[in-house]
PDB file of C-alpha atoms in Angstrom:
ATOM      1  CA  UNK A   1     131.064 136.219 142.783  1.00 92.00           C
ATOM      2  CA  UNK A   2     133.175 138.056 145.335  1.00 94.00           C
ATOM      3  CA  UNK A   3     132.126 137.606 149.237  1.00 97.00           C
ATOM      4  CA  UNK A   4     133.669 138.499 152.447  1.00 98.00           C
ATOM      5  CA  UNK A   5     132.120 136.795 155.696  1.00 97.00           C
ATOM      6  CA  UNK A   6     132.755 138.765 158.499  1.00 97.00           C
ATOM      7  CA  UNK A   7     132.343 136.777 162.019  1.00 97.00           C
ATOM      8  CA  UNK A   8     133.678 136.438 165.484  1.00 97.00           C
ATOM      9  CA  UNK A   9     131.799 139.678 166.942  1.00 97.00           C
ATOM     10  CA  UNK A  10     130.020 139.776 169.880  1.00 97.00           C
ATOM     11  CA  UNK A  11     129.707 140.910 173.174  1.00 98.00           C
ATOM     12  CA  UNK A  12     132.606 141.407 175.195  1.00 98.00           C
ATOM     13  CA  UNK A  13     133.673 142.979 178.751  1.00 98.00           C
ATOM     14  CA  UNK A  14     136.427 145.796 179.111  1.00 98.00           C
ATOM     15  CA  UNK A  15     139.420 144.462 179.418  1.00 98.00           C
ATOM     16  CA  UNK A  16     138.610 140.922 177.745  1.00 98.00           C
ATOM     17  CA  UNK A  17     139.564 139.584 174.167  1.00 98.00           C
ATOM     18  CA  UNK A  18     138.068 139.135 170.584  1.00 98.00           C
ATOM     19  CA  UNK A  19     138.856 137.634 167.020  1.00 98.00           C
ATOM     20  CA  UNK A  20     137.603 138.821 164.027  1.00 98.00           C
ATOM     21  CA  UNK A  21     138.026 136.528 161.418  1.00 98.00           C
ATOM     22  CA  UNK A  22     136.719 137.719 157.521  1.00 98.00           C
ATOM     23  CA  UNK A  23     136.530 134.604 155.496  1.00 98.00           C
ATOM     24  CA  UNK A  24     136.982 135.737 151.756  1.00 97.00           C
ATOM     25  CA  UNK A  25     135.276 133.509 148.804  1.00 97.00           C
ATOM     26  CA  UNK A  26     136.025 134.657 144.562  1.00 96.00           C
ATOM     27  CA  UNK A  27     139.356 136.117 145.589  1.00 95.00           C
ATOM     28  CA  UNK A  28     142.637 135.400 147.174  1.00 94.00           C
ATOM     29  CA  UNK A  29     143.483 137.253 149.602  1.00 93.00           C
ATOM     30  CA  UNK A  30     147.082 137.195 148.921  1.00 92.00           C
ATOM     31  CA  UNK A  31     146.564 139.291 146.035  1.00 92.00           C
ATOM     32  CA  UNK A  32     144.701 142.281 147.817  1.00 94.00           C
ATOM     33  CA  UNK A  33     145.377 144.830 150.509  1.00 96.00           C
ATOM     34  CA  UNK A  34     143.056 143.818 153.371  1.00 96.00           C
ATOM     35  CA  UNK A  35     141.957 145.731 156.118  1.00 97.00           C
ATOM     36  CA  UNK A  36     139.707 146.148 158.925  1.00 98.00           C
ATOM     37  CA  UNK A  37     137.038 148.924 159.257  1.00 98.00           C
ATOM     38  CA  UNK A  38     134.508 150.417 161.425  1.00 98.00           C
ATOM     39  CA  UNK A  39     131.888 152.086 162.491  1.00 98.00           C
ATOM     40  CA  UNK A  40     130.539 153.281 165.370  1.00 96.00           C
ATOM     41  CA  UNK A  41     126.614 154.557 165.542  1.00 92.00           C
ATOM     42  CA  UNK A  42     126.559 158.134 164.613  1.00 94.00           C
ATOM     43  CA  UNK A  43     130.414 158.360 163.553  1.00 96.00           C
ATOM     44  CA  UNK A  44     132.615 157.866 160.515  1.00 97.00           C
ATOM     45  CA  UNK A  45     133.544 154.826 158.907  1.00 97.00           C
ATOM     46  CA  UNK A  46     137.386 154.902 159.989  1.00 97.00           C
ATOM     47  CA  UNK A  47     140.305 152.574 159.293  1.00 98.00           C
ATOM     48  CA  UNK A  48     141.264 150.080 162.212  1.00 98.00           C
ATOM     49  CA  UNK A  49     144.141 147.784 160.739  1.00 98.00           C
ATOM     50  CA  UNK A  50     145.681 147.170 157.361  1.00 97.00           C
ATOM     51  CA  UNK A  51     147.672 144.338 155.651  1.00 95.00           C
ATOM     52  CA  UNK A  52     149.632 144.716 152.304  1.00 92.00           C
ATOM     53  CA  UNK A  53     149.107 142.218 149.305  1.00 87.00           C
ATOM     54  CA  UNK A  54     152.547 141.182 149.586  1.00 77.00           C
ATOM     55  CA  UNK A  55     155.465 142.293 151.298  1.00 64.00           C
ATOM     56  CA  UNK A  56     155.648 145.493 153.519  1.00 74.00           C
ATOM     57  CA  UNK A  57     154.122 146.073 156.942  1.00 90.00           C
ATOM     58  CA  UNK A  58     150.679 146.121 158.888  1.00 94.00           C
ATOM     59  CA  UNK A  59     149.478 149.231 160.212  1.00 96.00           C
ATOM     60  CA  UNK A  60     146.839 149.998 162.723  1.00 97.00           C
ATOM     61  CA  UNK A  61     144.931 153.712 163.674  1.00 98.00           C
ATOM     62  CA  UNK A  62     146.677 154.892 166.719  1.00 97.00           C
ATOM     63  CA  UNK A  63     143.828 154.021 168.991  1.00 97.00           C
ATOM     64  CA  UNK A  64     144.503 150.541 168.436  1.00 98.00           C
ATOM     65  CA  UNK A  65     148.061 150.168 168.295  1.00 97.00           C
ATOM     66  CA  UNK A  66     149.483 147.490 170.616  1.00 97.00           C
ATOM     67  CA  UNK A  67     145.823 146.082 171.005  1.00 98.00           C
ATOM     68  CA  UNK A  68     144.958 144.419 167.730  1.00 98.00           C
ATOM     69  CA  UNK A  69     146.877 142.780 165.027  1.00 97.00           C
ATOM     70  CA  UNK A  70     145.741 142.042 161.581  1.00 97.00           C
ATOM     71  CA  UNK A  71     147.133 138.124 160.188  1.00 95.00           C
ATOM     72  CA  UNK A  72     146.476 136.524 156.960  1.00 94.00           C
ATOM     73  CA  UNK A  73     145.978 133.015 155.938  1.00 94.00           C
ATOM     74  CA  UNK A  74     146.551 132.080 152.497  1.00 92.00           C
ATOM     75  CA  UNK A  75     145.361 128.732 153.008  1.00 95.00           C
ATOM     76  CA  UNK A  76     142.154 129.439 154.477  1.00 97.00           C
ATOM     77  CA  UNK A  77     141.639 132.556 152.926  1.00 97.00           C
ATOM     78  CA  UNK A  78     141.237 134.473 155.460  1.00 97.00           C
ATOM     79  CA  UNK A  79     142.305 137.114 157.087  1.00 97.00           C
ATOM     80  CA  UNK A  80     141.917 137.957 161.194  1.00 97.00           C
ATOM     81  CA  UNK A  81     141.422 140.521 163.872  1.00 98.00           C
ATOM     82  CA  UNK A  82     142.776 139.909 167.059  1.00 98.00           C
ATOM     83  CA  UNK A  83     141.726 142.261 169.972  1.00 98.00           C
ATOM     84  CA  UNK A  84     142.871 142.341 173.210  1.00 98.00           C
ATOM     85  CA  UNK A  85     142.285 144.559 176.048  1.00 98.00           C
ATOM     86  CA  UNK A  86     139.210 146.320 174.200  1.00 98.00           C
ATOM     87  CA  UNK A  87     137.656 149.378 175.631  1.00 98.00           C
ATOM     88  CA  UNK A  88     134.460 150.220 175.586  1.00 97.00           C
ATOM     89  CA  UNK A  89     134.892 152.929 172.782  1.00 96.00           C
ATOM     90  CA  UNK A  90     135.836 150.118 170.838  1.00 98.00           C
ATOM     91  CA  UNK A  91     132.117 149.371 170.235  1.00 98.00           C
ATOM     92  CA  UNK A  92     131.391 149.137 166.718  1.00 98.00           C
ATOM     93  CA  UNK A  93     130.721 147.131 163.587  1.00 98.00           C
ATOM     94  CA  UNK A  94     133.499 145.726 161.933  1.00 98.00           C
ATOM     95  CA  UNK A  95     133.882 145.637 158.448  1.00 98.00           C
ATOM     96  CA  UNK A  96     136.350 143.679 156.309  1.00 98.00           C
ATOM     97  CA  UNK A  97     137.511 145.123 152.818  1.00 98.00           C
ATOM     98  CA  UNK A  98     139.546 143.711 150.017  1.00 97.00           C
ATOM     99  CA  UNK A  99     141.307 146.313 147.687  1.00 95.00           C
ATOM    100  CA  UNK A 100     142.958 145.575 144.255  1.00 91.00           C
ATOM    101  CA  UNK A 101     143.046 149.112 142.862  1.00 87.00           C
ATOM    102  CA  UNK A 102     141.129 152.229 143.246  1.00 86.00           C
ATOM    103  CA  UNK A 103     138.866 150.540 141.034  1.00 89.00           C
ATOM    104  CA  UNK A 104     138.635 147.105 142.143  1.00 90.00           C
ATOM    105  CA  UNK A 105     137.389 146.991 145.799  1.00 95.00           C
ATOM    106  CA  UNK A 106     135.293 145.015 147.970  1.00 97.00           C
ATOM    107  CA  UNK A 107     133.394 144.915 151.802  1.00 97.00           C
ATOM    108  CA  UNK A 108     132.309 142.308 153.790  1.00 97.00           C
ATOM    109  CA  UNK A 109     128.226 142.858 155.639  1.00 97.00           C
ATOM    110  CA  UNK A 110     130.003 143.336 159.017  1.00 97.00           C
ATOM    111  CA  UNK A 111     130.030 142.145 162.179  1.00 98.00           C
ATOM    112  CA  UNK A 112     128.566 143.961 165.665  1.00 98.00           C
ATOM    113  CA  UNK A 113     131.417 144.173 168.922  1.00 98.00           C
ATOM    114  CA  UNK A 114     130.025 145.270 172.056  1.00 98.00           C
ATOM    115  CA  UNK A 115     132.319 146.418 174.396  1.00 98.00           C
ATOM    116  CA  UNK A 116     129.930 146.572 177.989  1.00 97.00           C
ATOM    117  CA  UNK A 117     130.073 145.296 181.544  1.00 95.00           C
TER     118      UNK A 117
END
């Protein structure tokens, strides 16, 4: 049975730093495209950060560019979101999601960040 554990959210201050971390269980990571999700209340699920199965770059929405970066460990199975200098529009759950094919996909449960002084 496929799970993904989201965890690391929380509340944070403007300006201060999170990590995401979406601990995958049934699957290896380093055979699917992973990215990072969310969703903030009353809005559209939109992408945040992605990571090819192999090979090729990362790539982020434009909001977040040069404030997270998406890693993978193969060993731990697991892949990360590190956030830095978060804003308080970056309040949202996170979601985690593992794609094989159009067919073959998966999400984590997600994980709240609250952004708030």
């Amino acid at each position: 049975q496929v799970q993904l554990v989201e965890s690391g959210g929380g509340l944070v201050q403007p300006g201060g730093s999170l990590r995401l971390s979406c601990a995958a269980s049934g699957l290896l990571v380093s055979g699917y495209a992973m990215s990072w999700y969310r969703q903030a209340p009353g809005k559209e699920r939109e992408l945040v950060a992605g990571i090819p199965s192999a090979g090729g770059s990362t790539n982020y929405a434009e909001s977040v560019k040069g404030r997270f970066t998406i890693s993978r460990d193969n060993y731990k199975n697991t892949v990360y979101l590190q956030m830095n200098s978060l804003k308080p529009e970056d309040t949202a759950v996170y979601y985690c999601k593992a794609v094989r094919s159009y067919l073959s996909y998966y999400w984590g449960q997600g994980t709240q960040v609250t952004v708030s002084s």
